[in-house]
Amino acid sequence: MLYKTAQIEMGKEVEIQNYLNSLDLKNESHTLSDGTTVIEIEVPTDSIVEEIEKLKGVKKVKDTVFSSGS
């Protein structure tokens, strides 16, 4: 499984999440301190990542970086 983070345009979160849910992809939305919305997504293949990148409202998709809390 691949773990990706998609940066989303304001107001497009619900539309993007509905699409991800229709594909049965596990996803979780977060709003960062600067107001940017990101959605963390578990995807099975890179080809699905390419489809997500083409969606209107998706600014960019990158690998999710996991940080360990102290």
Backbone as a printed PyTorch tensor [residue, N CA C, xyz], in Angstrom:
tensor([[[  0.8470,  -1.1830,   0.0000],
         [  0.0000,   0.0000,   0.0000],
         [  0.8910,   1.2440,   0.0000]],

        [[  0.4970,   2.2330,  -0.7770],
         [  1.2260,   3.4990,  -0.8470],
         [  0.4880,   4.5310,  -0.0020]],

        [[  1.2410,   5.3850,   0.6420],
         [  0.6510,   6.4310,   1.4760],
         [  0.9960,   7.7770,   0.8570]],

        [[ -0.0330,   8.5190,   0.4690],
         [  0.1460,   9.7870,  -0.2330],
         [ -0.5910,  10.8970,   0.4930]],

        [[ -0.1320,  12.1280,   0.3010],
         [ -0.7940,  13.3090,   0.8280],
         [ -1.1060,  14.2230,  -0.3500]],

        [[ -2.3820,  14.5700,  -0.4940],
         [ -2.8140,  15.4520,  -1.5720],
         [ -3.1350,  16.8230,  -1.0020]],

        [[ -2.5650,  17.8650,  -1.6020],
         [ -2.9020,  19.2300,  -1.2210],
         [ -4.1080,  19.6460,  -2.0610]],

        [[ -5.1350,  20.1710,  -1.3820],
         [ -6.4230,  20.4240,  -2.0110],
         [ -6.7480,  21.9140,  -2.0180]],

        [[ -7.3650,  22.3850,  -3.1130],
         [ -7.8230,  23.7730,  -3.1780],
         [ -8.9740,  23.9750,  -2.2010]],

        [[ -9.0680,  25.1740,  -1.6490],
         [-10.1250,  25.4870,  -0.7010],
         [-11.4940,  25.2700,  -1.3560]],

        [[-12.3850,  24.6110,  -0.6190],
         [-13.7330,  24.3710,  -1.0980],
         [-13.9020,  23.1010,  -1.9130]],

        [[-12.8360,  22.3800,  -2.1780],
         [-12.9010,  21.1650,  -3.0000],
         [-12.7880,  19.8840,  -2.1720]],

        [[-12.6230,  20.0370,  -0.8400],
         [-12.3490,  18.8680,   0.0070],
         [-13.4410,  17.8020,  -0.0940]],

        [[-14.7080,  18.2280,   0.0250],
         [-15.8170,  17.2670,   0.0420],
         [-15.9060,  16.5320,  -1.2870]],

        [[-15.7690,  17.2710,  -2.3790],
         [-15.8340,  16.6720,  -3.7110],
         [-14.7300,  15.6260,  -3.8940]],

        [[-13.5190,  15.9680,  -3.4800],
         [-12.3790,  15.0480,  -3.6090],
         [-12.5850,  13.8320,  -2.7070]],

        [[-13.0230,  14.0690,  -1.4630],
         [-13.2260,  12.9440,  -0.5430],
         [-14.3430,  12.0280,  -1.0230]],

        [[-15.3910,  12.5820,  -1.6100],
         [-16.4620,  11.7440,  -2.1570],
         [-15.9230,  10.8350,  -3.2520]],

        [[-15.0450,  11.3680,  -4.1010],
         [-14.4290,  10.5710,  -5.1600],
         [-13.5720,   9.4550,  -4.5640]],

        [[-12.7480,   9.8080,  -3.5780],
         [-11.8880,   8.8010,  -2.9430],
         [-12.7180,   7.7210,  -2.2750]],

        [[-13.8090,   8.1250,  -1.6150],
         [-14.6920,   7.1540,  -0.9640],
         [-15.3670,   6.2510,  -1.9950]],

        [[-15.6910,   6.8030,  -3.1670],
         [-16.3290,   5.9890,  -4.2130],
         [-15.3800,   4.9060,  -4.7180]],

        [[-14.0730,   5.1590,  -4.6000],
         [-13.0620,   4.1620,  -4.9790],
         [-12.6930,   3.2590,  -3.8100]],

        [[-13.3520,   3.4840,  -2.6710],
         [-13.0990,   2.7190,  -1.4490],
         [-11.6520,   2.8750,  -0.9640]],

        [[-11.1270,   4.1020,  -1.0860],
         [ -9.7780,   4.3950,  -0.6070],
         [ -9.8640,   5.0320,   0.7680]],

        [[ -9.0830,   4.5210,   1.6890],
         [ -9.0340,   5.0980,   3.0370],
         [ -8.4020,   6.4820,   2.9430]],

        [[ -9.0840,   7.5080,   3.5020],
         [ -8.5530,   8.8680,   3.4320],
         [ -8.9630,   9.6610,   4.6600]],

        [[ -8.1470,  10.6570,   4.9750],
         [ -8.3910,  11.5000,   6.1430],
         [ -7.9580,  12.9230,   5.8210]],

        [[ -8.8700,  13.8730,   6.0570],
         [ -8.6200,  15.2690,   5.7500],
         [ -8.0580,  16.0010,   6.9710]],

        [[ -7.1230,  16.9180,   6.7190],
         [ -6.5390,  17.7470,   7.7760],
         [ -6.3990,  19.1700,   7.2600]],

        [[ -6.5670,  20.1380,   8.1460],
         [ -6.2750,  21.5310,   7.8110],
         [ -5.0250,  21.9380,   8.5720]],

        [[ -4.0310,  22.3900,   7.8320],
         [ -2.7570,  22.7800,   8.4350],
         [ -2.8680,  24.1710,   9.0440]],

        [[ -1.8810,  24.5510,   9.8370],
         [ -1.9050,  25.8310,  10.5410],
         [ -1.9770,  27.0300,   9.5950]],

        [[ -1.4950,  26.8660,   8.3640],
         [ -1.5560,  27.9750,   7.4000],
         [ -2.8680,  27.9970,   6.6090]],

        [[ -3.7860,  27.0970,   6.9650],
         [ -5.0880,  27.0540,   6.3020],
         [ -5.1540,  26.1190,   5.1120]],

        [[ -4.0370,  25.5150,   4.7470],
         [ -3.9940,  24.5720,   3.6350],
         [ -4.6960,  23.2800,   4.0370]],

        [[ -5.5190,  22.7510,   3.1330],
         [ -6.1800,  21.4680,   3.3870],
         [ -5.4050,  20.3730,   2.6730]],

        [[ -5.1240,  19.2950,   3.4030],
         [ -4.4830,  18.1200,   2.8150],
         [ -5.3220,  16.8930,   3.1550]],

        [[ -5.2660,  15.9100,   2.2720],
         [ -5.9440,  14.6410,   2.5100],
         [ -4.8950,  13.5430,   2.4290]],

        [[ -4.7870,  12.7790,   3.5090],
         [ -3.8920,  11.6210,   3.5040],
         [ -4.6810,  10.4430,   2.9290]],

        [[ -4.0580,   9.7420,   1.9920],
         [ -4.7480,   8.6900,   1.2390],
         [ -3.9020,   7.4300,   1.2060]],

        [[ -4.5620,   6.2830,   1.4050],
         [ -3.9090,   4.9830,   1.1920],
         [ -4.3310,   4.5020,  -0.1920]],

        [[ -3.3620,   4.3040,  -1.0750],
         [ -3.6700,   3.8540,  -2.4340],
         [ -2.9010,   2.5810,  -2.7550]],

        [[ -3.5100,   1.6680,  -3.5150],
         [ -2.8390,   0.4070,  -3.8200],
         [ -1.7830,   0.5160,  -4.9190]],

        [[ -1.9650,   1.4430,  -5.8720],
         [ -1.0270,   1.5170,  -7.0050],
         [ -0.7690,   2.9580,  -7.4280]],

        [[  0.3520,   3.1710,  -8.1220],
         [  0.6890,   4.4890,  -8.6450],
         [ -0.2980,   4.9570,  -9.7050]],

        [[ -0.9390,   4.0160, -10.4290],
         [ -1.8830,   4.4300, -11.4660],
         [ -3.0720,   5.1750, -10.8610]],

        [[ -3.4860,   4.8040,  -9.6680],
         [ -4.5680,   5.5220,  -8.9970],
         [ -4.0880,   6.9020,  -8.5670]],

        [[ -2.8290,   7.0020,  -8.1470],
         [ -2.2600,   8.2980,  -7.7820],
         [ -2.3220,   9.2370,  -8.9890]],

        [[ -2.0090,   8.7250, -10.1690],
         [ -2.0600,   9.5380, -11.3880],
         [ -3.4730,  10.0500, -11.6410]],

        [[ -4.4800,   9.2240, -11.3880],
         [ -5.8740,   9.6440, -11.5660],
         [ -6.2370,  10.7410, -10.5600]],

        [[ -5.7760,  10.5930,  -9.3260],
         [ -6.0600,  11.5950,  -8.2870],
         [ -5.4140,  12.9290,  -8.6600]],

        [[ -4.1990,  12.8730,  -9.2020],
         [ -3.4850,  14.0960,  -9.5880],
         [ -4.2270,  14.8640, -10.6760]],

        [[ -5.0210,  14.1770, -11.4890],
         [ -5.7540,  14.8080, -12.5900],
         [ -7.0500,  15.4800, -12.1260]],

        [[ -7.4860,  15.1960, -10.9050],
         [ -8.7520,  15.7450, -10.4210],
         [ -8.6800,  17.2580, -10.2800]],

        [[ -9.7630,  17.9200, -10.6510],
         [ -9.8470,  19.3710, -10.4730],
         [ -9.9120,  19.6610,  -8.9820]],

        [[ -9.0490,  20.5330,  -8.5130],
         [ -9.0150,  20.8720,  -7.0930],
         [ -7.8300,  20.2750,  -6.3600]],

        [[ -7.1290,  19.3320,  -7.0010],
         [ -5.9310,  18.7470,  -6.3940],
         [ -4.7240,  19.5480,  -6.8720]],

        [[ -4.0160,  20.1680,  -5.9260],
         [ -2.8450,  20.9710,  -6.2890],
         [ -1.6340,  20.0830,  -6.5410]],

        [[ -1.3590,  19.1550,  -5.6210],
         [ -0.2340,  18.2430,  -5.7980],
         [ -0.4250,  17.0380,  -4.8900]],

        [[  0.2120,  15.9350,  -5.2780],
         [  0.1910,  14.7060,  -4.4840],
         [  1.6310,  14.3070,  -4.2450]],

        [[  1.9480,  14.0290,  -2.9750],
         [  3.3220,  13.6250,  -2.6440],
         [  3.2790,  12.4680,  -1.6570]],

        [[  4.4310,  11.8640,  -1.4480],
         [  4.5200,  10.7940,  -0.4630],
         [  4.2330,  11.3490,   0.9180]],

        [[  3.5070,  10.5880,   1.7200],
         [  3.2390,  10.9910,   3.1010],
         [  4.4990,  10.7850,   3.9200]],

        [[  4.8300,  11.7890,   4.7150],
         [  5.9870,  11.7170,   5.6030],
         [  5.4670,  11.4660,   7.0000]],

        [[  5.8960,  10.3640,   7.5750],
         [  5.4950,  10.0260,   8.9360],
         [  6.5600,  10.5410,   9.8950]],

        [[  6.1180,  11.2090,  10.9410],
         [  7.0690,  11.6640,  11.9520],
         [  6.7390,  10.9640,  13.2720]],

        [[  7.7550,  10.6430,  14.0110],
         [  7.5110,   9.9840,  15.2940],
         [  7.3830,  11.0530,  16.3860]],

        [[  6.3430,  10.9370,  17.1610],
         [  6.1410,  11.8820,  18.2570],
         [  7.0550,  11.5640,  19.4250]],

        [[  7.3550,  12.5700,  20.2210],
         [  8.2520,  12.3250,  21.3520],
         [  7.4950,  12.3090,  22.6480]]])
